[in-house]
PDB file of C-alpha atoms and ligand atoms in Angstrom:
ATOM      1  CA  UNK A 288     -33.313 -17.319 -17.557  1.00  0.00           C
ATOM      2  CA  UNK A 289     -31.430 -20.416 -18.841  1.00  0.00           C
ATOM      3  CA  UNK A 290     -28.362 -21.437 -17.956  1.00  0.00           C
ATOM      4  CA  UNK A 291     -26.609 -21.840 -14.125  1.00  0.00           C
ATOM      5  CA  UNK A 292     -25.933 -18.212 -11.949  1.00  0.00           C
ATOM      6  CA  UNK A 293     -21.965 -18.261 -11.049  1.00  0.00           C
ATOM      7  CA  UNK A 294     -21.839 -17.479  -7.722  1.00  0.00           C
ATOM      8  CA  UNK A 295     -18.939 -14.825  -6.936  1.00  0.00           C
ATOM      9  CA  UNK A 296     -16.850 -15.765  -4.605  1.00  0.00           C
ATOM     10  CA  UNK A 297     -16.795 -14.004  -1.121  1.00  0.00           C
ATOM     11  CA  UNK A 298     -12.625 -12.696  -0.804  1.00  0.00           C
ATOM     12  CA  UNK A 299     -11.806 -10.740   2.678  1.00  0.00           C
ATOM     13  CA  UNK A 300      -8.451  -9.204   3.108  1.00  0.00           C
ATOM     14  CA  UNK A 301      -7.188  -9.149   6.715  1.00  0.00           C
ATOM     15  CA  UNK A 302      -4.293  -6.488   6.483  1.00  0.00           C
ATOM     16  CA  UNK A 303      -1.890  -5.905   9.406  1.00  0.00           C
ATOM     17  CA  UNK A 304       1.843  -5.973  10.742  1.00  0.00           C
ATOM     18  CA  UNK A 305       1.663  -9.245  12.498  1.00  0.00           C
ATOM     19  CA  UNK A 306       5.473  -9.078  13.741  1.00  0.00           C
ATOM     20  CA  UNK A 307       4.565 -11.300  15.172  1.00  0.00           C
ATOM     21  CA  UNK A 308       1.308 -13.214  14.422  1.00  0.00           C
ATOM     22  CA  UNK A 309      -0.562 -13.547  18.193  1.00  0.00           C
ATOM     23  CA  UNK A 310      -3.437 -15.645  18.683  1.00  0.00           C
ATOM     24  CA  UNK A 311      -5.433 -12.656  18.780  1.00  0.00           C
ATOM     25  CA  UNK A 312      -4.921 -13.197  15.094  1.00  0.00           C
ATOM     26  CA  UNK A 313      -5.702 -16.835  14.445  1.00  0.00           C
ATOM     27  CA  UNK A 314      -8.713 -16.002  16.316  1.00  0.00           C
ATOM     28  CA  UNK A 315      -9.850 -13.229  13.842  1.00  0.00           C
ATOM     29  CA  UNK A 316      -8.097 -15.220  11.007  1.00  0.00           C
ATOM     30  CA  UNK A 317     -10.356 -18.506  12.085  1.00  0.00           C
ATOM     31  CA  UNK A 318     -13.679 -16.671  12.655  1.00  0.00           C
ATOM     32  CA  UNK A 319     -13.129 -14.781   8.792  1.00  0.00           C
ATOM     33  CA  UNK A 320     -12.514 -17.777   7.455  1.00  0.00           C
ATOM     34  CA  UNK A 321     -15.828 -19.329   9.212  1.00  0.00           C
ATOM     35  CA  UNK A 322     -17.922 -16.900   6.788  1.00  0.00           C
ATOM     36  CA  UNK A 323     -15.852 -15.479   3.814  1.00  0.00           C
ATOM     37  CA  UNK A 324     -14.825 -18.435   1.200  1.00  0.00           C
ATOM     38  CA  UNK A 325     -11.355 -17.048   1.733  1.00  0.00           C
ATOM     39  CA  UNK A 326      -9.313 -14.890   3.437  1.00  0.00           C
ATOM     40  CA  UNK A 327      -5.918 -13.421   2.813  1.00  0.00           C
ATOM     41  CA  UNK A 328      -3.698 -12.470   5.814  1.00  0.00           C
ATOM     42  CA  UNK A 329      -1.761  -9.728   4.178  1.00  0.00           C
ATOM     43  CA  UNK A 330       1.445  -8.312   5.688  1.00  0.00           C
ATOM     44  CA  UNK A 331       1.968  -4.993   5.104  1.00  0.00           C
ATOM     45  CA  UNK A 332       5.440  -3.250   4.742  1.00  0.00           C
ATOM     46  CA  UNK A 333       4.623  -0.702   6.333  1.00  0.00           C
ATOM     47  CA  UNK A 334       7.576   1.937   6.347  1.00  0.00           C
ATOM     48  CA  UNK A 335       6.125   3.695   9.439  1.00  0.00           C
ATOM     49  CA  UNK A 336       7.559   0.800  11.671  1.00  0.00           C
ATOM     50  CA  UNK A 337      10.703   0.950  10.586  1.00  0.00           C
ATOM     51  CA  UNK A 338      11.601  -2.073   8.930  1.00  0.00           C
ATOM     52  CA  UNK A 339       9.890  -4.140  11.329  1.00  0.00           C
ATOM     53  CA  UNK A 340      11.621  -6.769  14.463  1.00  0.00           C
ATOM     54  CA  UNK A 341      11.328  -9.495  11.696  1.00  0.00           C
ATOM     55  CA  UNK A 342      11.234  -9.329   7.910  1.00  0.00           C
ATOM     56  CA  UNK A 343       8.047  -9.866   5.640  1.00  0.00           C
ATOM     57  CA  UNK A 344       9.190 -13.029   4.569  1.00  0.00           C
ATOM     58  CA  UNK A 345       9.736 -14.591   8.099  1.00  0.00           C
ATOM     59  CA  UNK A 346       6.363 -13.202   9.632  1.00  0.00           C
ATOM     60  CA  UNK A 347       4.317 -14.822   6.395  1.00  0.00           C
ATOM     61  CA  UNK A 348       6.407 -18.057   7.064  1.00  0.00           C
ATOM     62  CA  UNK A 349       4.784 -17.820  10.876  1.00  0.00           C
ATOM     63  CA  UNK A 350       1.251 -16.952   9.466  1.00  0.00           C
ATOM     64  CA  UNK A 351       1.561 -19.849   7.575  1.00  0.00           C
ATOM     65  CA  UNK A 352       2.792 -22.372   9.756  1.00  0.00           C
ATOM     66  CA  UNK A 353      -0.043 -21.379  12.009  1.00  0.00           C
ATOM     67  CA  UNK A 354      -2.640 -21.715   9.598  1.00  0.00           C
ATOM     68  CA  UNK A 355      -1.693 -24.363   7.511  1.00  0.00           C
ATOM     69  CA  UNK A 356      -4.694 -26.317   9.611  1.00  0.00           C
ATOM     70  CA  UNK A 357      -7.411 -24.001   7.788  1.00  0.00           C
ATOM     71  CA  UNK A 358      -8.011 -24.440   4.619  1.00  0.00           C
ATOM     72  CA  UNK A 359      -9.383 -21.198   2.920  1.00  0.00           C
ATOM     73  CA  UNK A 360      -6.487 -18.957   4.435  1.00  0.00           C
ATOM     74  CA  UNK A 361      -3.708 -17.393   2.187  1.00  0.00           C
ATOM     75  CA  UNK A 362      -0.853 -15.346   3.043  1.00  0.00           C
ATOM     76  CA  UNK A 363       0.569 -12.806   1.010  1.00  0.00           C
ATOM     77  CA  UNK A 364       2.416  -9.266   1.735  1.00  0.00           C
ATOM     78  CA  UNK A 365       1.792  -5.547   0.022  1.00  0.00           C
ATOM     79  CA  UNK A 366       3.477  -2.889  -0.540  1.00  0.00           C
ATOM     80  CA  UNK A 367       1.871   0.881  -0.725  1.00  0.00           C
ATOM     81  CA  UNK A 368      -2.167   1.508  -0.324  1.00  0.00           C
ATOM     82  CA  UNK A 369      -4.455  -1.019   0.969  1.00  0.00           C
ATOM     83  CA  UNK A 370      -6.786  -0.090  -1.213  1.00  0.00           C
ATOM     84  CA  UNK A 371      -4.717  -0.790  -4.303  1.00  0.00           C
ATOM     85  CA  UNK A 372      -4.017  -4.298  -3.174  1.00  0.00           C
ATOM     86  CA  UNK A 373      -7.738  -4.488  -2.447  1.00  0.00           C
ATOM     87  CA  UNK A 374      -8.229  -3.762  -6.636  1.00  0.00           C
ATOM     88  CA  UNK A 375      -5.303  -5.981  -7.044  1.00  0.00           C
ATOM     89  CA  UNK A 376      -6.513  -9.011  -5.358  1.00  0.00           C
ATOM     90  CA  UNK A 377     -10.286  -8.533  -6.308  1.00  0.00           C
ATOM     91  CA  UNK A 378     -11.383  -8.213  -2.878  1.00  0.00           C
ATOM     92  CA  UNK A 379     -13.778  -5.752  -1.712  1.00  0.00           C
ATOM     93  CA  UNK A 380     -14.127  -6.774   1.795  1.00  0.00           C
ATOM     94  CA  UNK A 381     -11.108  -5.526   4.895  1.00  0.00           C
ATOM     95  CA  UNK A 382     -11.467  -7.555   7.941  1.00  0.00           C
ATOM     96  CA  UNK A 383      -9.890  -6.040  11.217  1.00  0.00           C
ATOM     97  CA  UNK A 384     -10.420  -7.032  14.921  1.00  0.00           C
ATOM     98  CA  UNK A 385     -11.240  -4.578  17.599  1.00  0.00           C
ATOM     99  CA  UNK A 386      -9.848  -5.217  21.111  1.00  0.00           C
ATOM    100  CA  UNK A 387     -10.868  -2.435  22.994  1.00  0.00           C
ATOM    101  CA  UNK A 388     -12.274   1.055  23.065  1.00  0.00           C
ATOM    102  CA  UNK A 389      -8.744   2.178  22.252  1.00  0.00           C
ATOM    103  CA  UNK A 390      -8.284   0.400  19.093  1.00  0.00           C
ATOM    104  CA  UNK A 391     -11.777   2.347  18.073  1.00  0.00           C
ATOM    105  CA  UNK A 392     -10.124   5.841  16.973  1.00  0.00           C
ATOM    106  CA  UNK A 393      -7.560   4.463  14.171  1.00  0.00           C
ATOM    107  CA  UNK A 394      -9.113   1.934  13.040  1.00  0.00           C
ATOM    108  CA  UNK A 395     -12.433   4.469  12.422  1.00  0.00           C
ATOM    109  CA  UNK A 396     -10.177   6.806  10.759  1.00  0.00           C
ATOM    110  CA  UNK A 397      -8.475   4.157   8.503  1.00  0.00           C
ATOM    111  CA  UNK A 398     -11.938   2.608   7.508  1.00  0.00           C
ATOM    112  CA  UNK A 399     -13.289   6.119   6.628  1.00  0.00           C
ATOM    113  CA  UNK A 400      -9.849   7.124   4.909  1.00  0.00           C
ATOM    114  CA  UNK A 401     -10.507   3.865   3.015  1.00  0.00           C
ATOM    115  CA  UNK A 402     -13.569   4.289   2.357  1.00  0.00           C
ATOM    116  CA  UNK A 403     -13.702   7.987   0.995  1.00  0.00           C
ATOM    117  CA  UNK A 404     -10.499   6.766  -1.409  1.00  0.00           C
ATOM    118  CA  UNK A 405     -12.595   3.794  -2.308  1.00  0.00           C
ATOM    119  CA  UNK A 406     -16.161   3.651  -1.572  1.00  0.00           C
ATOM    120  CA  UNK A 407     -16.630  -0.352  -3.070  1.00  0.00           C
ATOM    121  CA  UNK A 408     -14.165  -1.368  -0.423  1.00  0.00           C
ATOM    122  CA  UNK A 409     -15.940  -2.140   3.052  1.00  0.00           C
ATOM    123  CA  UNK A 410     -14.434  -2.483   6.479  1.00  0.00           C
ATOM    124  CA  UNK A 411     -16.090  -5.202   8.454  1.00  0.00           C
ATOM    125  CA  UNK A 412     -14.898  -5.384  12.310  1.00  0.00           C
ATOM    126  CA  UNK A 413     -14.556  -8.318  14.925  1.00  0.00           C
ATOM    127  CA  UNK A 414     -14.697  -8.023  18.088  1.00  0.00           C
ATOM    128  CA  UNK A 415     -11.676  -9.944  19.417  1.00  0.00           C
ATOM    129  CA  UNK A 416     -12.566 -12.549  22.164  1.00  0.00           C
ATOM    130  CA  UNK A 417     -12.007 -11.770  25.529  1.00  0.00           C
ATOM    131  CA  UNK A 418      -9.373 -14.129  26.142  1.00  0.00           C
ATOM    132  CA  UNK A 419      -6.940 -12.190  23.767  1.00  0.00           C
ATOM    133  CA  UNK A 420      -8.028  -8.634  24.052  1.00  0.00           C
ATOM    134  CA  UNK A 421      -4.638  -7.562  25.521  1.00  0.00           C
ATOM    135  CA  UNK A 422      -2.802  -8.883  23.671  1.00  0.00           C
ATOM    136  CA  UNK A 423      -0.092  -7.198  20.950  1.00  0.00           C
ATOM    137  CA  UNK A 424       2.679  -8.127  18.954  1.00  0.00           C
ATOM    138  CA  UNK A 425       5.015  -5.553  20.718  1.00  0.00           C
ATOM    139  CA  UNK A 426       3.735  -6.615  23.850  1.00  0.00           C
ATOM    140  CA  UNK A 427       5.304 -10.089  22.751  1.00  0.00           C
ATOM    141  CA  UNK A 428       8.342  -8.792  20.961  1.00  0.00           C
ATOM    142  CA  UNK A 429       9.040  -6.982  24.669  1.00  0.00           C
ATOM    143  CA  UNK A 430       8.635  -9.961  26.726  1.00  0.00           C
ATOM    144  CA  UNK A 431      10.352 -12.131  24.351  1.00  0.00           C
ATOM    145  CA  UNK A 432      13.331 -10.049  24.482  1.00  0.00           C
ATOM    146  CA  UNK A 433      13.433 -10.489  28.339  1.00  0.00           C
ATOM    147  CA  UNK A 434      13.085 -14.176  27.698  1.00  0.00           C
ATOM    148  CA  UNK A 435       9.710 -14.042  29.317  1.00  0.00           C
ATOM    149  CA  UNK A 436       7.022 -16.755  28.149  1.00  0.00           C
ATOM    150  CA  UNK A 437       4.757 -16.085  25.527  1.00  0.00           C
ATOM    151  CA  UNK A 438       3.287 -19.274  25.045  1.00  0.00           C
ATOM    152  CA  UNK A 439       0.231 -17.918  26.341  1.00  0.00           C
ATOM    153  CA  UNK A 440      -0.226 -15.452  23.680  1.00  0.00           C
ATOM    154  CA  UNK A 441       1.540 -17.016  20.170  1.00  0.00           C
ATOM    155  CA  UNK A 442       0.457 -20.221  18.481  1.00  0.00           C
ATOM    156  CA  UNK A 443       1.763 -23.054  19.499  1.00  0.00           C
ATOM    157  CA  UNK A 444       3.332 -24.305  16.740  1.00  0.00           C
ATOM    158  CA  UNK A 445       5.303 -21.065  16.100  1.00  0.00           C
ATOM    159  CA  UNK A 446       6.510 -20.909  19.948  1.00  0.00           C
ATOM    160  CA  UNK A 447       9.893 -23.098  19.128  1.00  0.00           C
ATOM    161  CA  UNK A 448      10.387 -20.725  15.967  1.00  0.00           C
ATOM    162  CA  UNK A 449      10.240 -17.603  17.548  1.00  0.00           C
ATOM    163  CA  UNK A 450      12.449 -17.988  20.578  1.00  0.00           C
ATOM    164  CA  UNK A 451      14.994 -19.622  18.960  1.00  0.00           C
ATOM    165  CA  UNK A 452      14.344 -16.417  16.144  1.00  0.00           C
ATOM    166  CA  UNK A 453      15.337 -14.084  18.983  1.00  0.00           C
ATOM    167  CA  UNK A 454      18.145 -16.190  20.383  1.00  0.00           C
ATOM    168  CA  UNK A 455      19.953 -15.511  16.446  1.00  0.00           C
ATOM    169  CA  UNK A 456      19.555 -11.731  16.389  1.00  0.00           C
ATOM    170  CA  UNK A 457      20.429 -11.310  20.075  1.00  0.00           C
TER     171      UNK A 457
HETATM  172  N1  COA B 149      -5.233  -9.664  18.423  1.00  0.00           N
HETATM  173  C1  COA B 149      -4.023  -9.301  18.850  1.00  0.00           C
HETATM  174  N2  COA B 149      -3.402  -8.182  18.476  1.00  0.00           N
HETATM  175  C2  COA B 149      -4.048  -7.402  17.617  1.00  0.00           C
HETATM  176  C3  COA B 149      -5.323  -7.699  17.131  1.00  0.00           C
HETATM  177  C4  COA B 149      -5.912  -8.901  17.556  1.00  0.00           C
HETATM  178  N3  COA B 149      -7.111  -9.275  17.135  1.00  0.00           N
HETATM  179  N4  COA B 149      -5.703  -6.716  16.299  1.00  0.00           N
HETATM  180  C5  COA B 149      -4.699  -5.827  16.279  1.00  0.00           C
HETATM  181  N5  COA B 149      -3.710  -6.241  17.079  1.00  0.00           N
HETATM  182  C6  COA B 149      -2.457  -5.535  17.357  1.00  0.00           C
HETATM  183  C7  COA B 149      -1.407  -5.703  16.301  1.00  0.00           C
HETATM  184  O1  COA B 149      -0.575  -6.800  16.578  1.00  0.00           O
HETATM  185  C8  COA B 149      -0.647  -4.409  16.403  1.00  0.00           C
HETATM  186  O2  COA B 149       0.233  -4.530  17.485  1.00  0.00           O
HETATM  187  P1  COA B 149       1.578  -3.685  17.568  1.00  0.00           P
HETATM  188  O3  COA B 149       1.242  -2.264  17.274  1.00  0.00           O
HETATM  189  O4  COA B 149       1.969  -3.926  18.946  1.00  0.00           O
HETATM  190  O5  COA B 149       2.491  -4.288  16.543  1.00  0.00           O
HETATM  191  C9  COA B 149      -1.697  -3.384  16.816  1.00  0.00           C
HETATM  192  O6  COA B 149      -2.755  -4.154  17.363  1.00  0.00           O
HETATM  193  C10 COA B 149      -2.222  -2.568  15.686  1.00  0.00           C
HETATM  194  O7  COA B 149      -2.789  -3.438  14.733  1.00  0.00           O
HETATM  195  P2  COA B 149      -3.360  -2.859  13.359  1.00  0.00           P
HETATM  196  O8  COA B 149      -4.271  -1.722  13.599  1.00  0.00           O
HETATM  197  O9  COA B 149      -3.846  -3.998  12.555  1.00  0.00           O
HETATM  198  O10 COA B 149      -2.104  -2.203  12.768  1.00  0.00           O
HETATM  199  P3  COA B 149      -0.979  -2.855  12.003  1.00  0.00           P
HETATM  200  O11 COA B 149       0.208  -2.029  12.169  1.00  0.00           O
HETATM  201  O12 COA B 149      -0.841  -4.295  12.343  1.00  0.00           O
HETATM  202  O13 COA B 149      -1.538  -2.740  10.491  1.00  0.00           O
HETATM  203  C11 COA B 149      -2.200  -1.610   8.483  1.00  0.00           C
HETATM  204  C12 COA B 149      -2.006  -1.499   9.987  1.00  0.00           C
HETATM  205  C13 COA B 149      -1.016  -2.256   7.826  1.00  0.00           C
HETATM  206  C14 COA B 149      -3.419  -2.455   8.198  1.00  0.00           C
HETATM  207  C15 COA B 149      -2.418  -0.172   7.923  1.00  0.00           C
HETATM  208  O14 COA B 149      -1.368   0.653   8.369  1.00  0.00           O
HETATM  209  C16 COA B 149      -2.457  -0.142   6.415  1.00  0.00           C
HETATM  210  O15 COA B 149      -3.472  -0.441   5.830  1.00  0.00           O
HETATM  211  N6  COA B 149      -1.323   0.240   5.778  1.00  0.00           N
HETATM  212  C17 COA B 149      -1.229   0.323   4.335  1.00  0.00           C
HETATM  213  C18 COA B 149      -1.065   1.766   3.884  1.00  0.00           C
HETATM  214  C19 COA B 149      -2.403   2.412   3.713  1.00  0.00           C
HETATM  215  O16 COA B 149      -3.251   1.994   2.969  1.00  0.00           O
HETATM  216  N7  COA B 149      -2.572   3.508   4.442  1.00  0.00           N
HETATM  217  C20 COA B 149      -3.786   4.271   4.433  1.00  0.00           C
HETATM  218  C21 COA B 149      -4.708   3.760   5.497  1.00  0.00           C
HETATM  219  S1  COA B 149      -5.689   5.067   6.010  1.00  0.00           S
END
Protein backbone atom coordinates (compact mmCIF):
# COMPACT_ATOMS: atom_id res chain seq x y z
CA UNK A 1 0.00 0.00 0.00
CA UNK A 2 1.30 3.48 -0.98
CA UNK A 3 1.50 6.20 0.97
CA UNK A 4 3.01 6.64 4.90
CA UNK A 5 0.81 4.68 8.01
CA UNK A 6 -0.08 7.62 10.68
CA UNK A 7 0.77 6.30 13.71
CA UNK A 8 -2.03 7.05 16.49
CA UNK A 9 -0.89 8.50 19.19
CA UNK A 10 -0.74 6.58 22.59
CA UNK A 11 -3.09 9.18 25.23
CA UNK A 12 -3.36 7.77 29.04
CA UNK A 13 -5.56 9.57 31.44
CA UNK A 14 -4.37 9.45 35.07
CA UNK A 15 -7.64 10.50 37.00
CA UNK A 16 -7.59 11.24 40.75
CA UNK A 17 -8.18 13.87 43.66
CA UNK A 18 -4.63 14.85 44.16
CA UNK A 19 -5.49 17.45 47.09
CA UNK A 20 -2.70 17.41 47.24
CA UNK A 21 -0.37 15.99 44.52
CA UNK A 22 2.28 13.50 46.66
CA UNK A 23 5.20 12.09 45.12
CA UNK A 24 3.48 8.94 45.03
CA UNK A 25 2.05 10.76 42.06
CA UNK A 26 4.99 12.17 40.17
CA UNK A 27 6.20 8.75 40.49
CA UNK A 28 3.17 7.19 38.62
CA UNK A 29 2.89 10.48 36.58
CA UNK A 30 6.85 10.00 35.50
CA UNK A 31 6.74 6.22 34.85
CA UNK A 32 3.22 6.88 32.41
CA UNK A 33 4.85 9.31 30.79
CA UNK A 34 8.06 6.89 30.23
CA UNK A 35 5.66 4.71 27.85
CA UNK A 36 2.42 6.57 26.76
CA UNK A 37 3.29 9.70 24.29
CA UNK A 38 1.22 11.63 26.79
CA UNK A 39 -0.46 11.66 29.78
CA UNK A 40 -3.10 13.84 31.30
CA UNK A 41 -3.25 14.22 35.13
CA UNK A 42 -6.91 14.89 35.44
CA UNK A 43 -8.47 16.29 38.63
CA UNK A 44 -11.63 15.21 39.29
CA UNK A 45 -14.41 17.23 41.14
CA UNK A 46 -15.48 14.79 42.75
CA UNK A 47 -18.64 15.83 44.90
CA UNK A 48 -18.16 12.82 47.24
CA UNK A 49 -15.25 14.76 49.02
CA UNK A 50 -16.94 17.54 49.68
CA UNK A 51 -15.53 20.31 47.93
CA UNK A 52 -12.15 19.24 48.55
CA UNK A 53 -9.14 21.01 51.29
CA UNK A 54 -8.08 23.01 48.12
CA UNK A 55 -9.94 24.01 44.96
CA UNK A 56 -9.46 22.41 41.38
CA UNK A 57 -7.75 25.26 40.20
CA UNK A 58 -5.03 25.41 42.99
CA UNK A 59 -4.31 21.52 43.00
CA UNK A 60 -3.78 21.69 38.87
CA UNK A 61 -1.54 24.81 39.58
CA UNK A 62 0.58 22.21 42.03
CA UNK A 63 0.42 19.36 39.37
CA UNK A 64 1.82 21.66 37.17
CA UNK A 65 4.47 23.26 38.91
CA UNK A 66 5.66 19.78 39.67
CA UNK A 67 5.71 18.60 36.32
CA UNK A 68 6.59 21.35 34.33
CA UNK A 69 10.18 19.28 34.10
CA UNK A 70 8.37 16.48 31.88
CA UNK A 71 7.47 17.19 28.84
CA UNK A 72 4.49 14.96 27.62
CA UNK A 73 2.37 15.69 30.89
CA UNK A 74 -0.89 17.82 30.79
CA UNK A 75 -3.14 18.82 33.43
CA UNK A 76 -6.65 19.30 33.11
CA UNK A 77 -9.84 18.77 35.56
CA UNK A 78 -13.47 16.90 34.83
CA UNK A 79 -16.48 17.09 35.89
CA UNK A 80 -19.10 13.94 35.96
CA UNK A 81 -18.06 10.24 34.50
CA UNK A 82 -14.61 9.29 33.79
CA UNK A 83 -15.59 7.61 31.09
CA UNK A 84 -17.15 10.58 29.34
CA UNK A 85 -13.99 12.57 29.68
CA UNK A 86 -12.23 9.45 28.43
CA UNK A 87 -14.59 9.97 24.90
CA UNK A 88 -13.96 13.58 25.39
CA UNK A 89 -10.29 13.62 25.39
CA UNK A 90 -9.83 10.64 22.90
CA UNK A 91 -8.14 8.54 25.30
CA UNK A 92 -8.80 5.00 25.77
CA UNK A 93 -6.23 4.16 28.24
CA UNK A 94 -6.84 5.01 32.62
CA UNK A 95 -3.65 4.82 34.44
CA UNK A 96 -3.92 4.31 38.34
CA UNK A 97 -1.21 3.25 40.90
CA UNK A 98 -1.71 0.53 43.39
CA UNK A 99 -0.04 0.90 46.81
CA UNK A 100 -1.10 -1.92 48.63
CA UNK A 101 -3.45 -4.84 48.94
CA UNK A 102 -5.94 -2.32 50.28
CA UNK A 103 -6.10 -0.08 47.40
CA UNK A 104 -6.98 -3.56 45.37
CA UNK A 105 -10.91 -3.67 46.20
CA UNK A 106 -11.95 -0.04 44.74
CA UNK A 107 -9.87 0.33 42.37
CA UNK A 108 -11.10 -3.44 40.92
CA UNK A 109 -14.55 -2.29 41.26
CA UNK A 110 -14.00 1.11 39.50
CA UNK A 111 -12.02 -0.59 36.57
CA UNK A 112 -14.84 -3.19 36.12
CA UNK A 113 -17.63 -0.40 36.63
CA UNK A 114 -15.61 1.31 33.86
CA UNK A 115 -15.22 -1.17 31.94
CA UNK A 116 -18.83 -2.74 31.73
CA UNK A 117 -20.03 1.20 30.96
CA UNK A 118 -17.30 1.29 28.40
CA UNK A 119 -15.63 -1.73 27.24
CA UNK A 120 -12.88 0.38 24.70
CA UNK A 121 -11.67 2.07 27.83
CA UNK A 122 -8.83 -0.03 29.65
CA UNK A 123 -7.47 0.30 33.14
CA UNK A 124 -3.77 -0.26 33.25
CA UNK A 125 -2.25 -0.39 36.99
CA UNK A 126 1.25 0.58 38.55
CA UNK A 127 2.52 -0.66 41.19
CA UNK A 128 3.67 2.34 43.25
CA UNK A 129 7.38 2.10 44.41
CA UNK A 130 8.11 1.13 47.69
CA UNK A 131 9.43 4.26 48.85
CA UNK A 132 5.91 5.96 48.57
CA UNK A 133 3.50 3.19 49.23
CA UNK A 134 2.15 4.93 52.39
CA UNK A 135 1.75 7.64 51.38
CA UNK A 136 -1.81 9.81 50.89
CA UNK A 137 -2.91 13.12 50.32
CA UNK A 138 -5.00 13.16 53.61
CA UNK A 139 -2.25 11.70 55.32
CA UNK A 140 -0.44 15.07 54.23
CA UNK A 141 -3.37 17.40 54.57
CA UNK A 142 -3.37 15.91 58.47
CA UNK A 143 0.16 16.46 59.19
CA UNK A 144 0.25 19.68 57.47
CA UNK A 145 -2.41 20.98 59.58
CA UNK A 146 -0.30 20.10 62.72
CA UNK A 147 2.54 21.89 61.03
CA UNK A 148 4.33 18.61 60.78
CA UNK A 149 6.93 18.18 57.78
CA UNK A 150 5.94 16.82 54.67
CA UNK A 151 8.83 17.40 52.70
CA UNK A 152 9.35 13.85 52.66
CA UNK A 153 6.26 13.05 50.89
CA UNK A 154 5.32 16.34 48.40
CA UNK A 155 7.53 17.61 45.61
CA UNK A 156 9.88 19.79 46.34
CA UNK A 157 9.10 22.53 44.47
CA UNK A 158 5.48 22.67 45.76
CA UNK A 159 6.72 22.39 49.59
CA UNK A 160 6.98 26.47 49.96
CA UNK A 161 3.41 26.64 48.21
CA UNK A 162 1.63 24.45 50.29
CA UNK A 163 2.59 25.49 53.78
CA UNK A 164 2.32 28.87 53.23
CA UNK A 165 -1.39 27.58 51.43
CA UNK A 166 -2.32 26.33 54.90
CA UNK A 167 -0.91 29.23 56.86
CA UNK A 168 -3.90 31.55 54.65
CA UNK A 169 -6.88 29.33 55.42
CA UNK A 170 -5.82 28.69 59.02
N1 LIG B 1 0.80 7.69 45.63
C1 LIG B 1 0.28 8.35 46.67
N2 LIG B 1 -1.02 8.40 46.96
C2 LIG B 1 -1.83 7.75 46.14
C3 LIG B 1 -1.38 7.02 45.03
C4 LIG B 1 0.00 7.02 44.78
N3 LIG B 1 0.52 6.38 43.75
N4 LIG B 1 -2.44 6.47 44.42
C5 LIG B 1 -3.52 6.83 45.13
N5 LIG B 1 -3.15 7.59 46.16
C6 LIG B 1 -4.02 8.16 47.19
C7 LIG B 1 -4.73 9.42 46.78
O1 LIG B 1 -3.99 10.56 47.12
C8 LIG B 1 -6.00 9.34 47.58
O2 LIG B 1 -5.70 9.78 48.87
P1 LIG B 1 -6.81 10.41 49.82
O3 LIG B 1 -8.00 9.50 49.80
O4 LIG B 1 -6.11 10.42 51.10
O5 LIG B 1 -7.10 11.76 49.25
C9 LIG B 1 -6.29 7.85 47.69
O6 LIG B 1 -5.05 7.22 47.42
C10 LIG B 1 -7.31 7.36 46.71
O7 LIG B 1 -6.84 7.63 45.41
P2 LIG B 1 -7.75 7.30 44.14
O8 LIG B 1 -8.27 5.92 44.21
O9 LIG B 1 -7.03 7.73 42.93
O10 LIG B 1 -8.99 8.16 44.44
P3 LIG B 1 -9.19 9.63 44.17
O11 LIG B 1 -10.20 10.12 45.11
O12 LIG B 1 -7.90 10.37 44.14
O13 LIG B 1 -9.80 9.59 42.67
C11 LIG B 1 -11.43 9.10 40.98
C12 LIG B 1 -10.89 8.74 42.36
C13 LIG B 1 -11.60 10.58 40.84
C14 LIG B 1 -10.45 8.63 39.93
C15 LIG B 1 -12.79 8.36 40.80
O14 LIG B 1 -13.61 8.65 41.90
C16 LIG B 1 -13.50 8.78 39.53
O15 LIG B 1 -13.17 8.29 38.47
N6 LIG B 1 -14.49 9.69 39.65
C17 LIG B 1 -15.25 10.17 38.52
C18 LIG B 1 -16.70 9.71 38.61
C19 LIG B 1 -16.85 8.36 37.99
O16 LIG B 1 -16.57 8.11 36.85
N7 LIG B 1 -17.36 7.44 38.81
C20 LIG B 1 -17.57 6.08 38.42
C21 LIG B 1 -16.35 5.27 38.72
S1 LIG B 1 -16.85 3.66 39.02
Amino acid sequence: MEGRAVLKEKICVYPGSFDPITLGHLDIIQRAGNIFDQVIVAVAKNPSKNGGWMPVAKRKELIYSSCRHLKNISVDSFEGLLIDYMEEKKASVIIKGLRAVTDFESEFQMAQLNHQMKPTVETLFMMTSPQYAYISSSAVREIISFQGDVKELIPQVILEEVMNYRKNIT
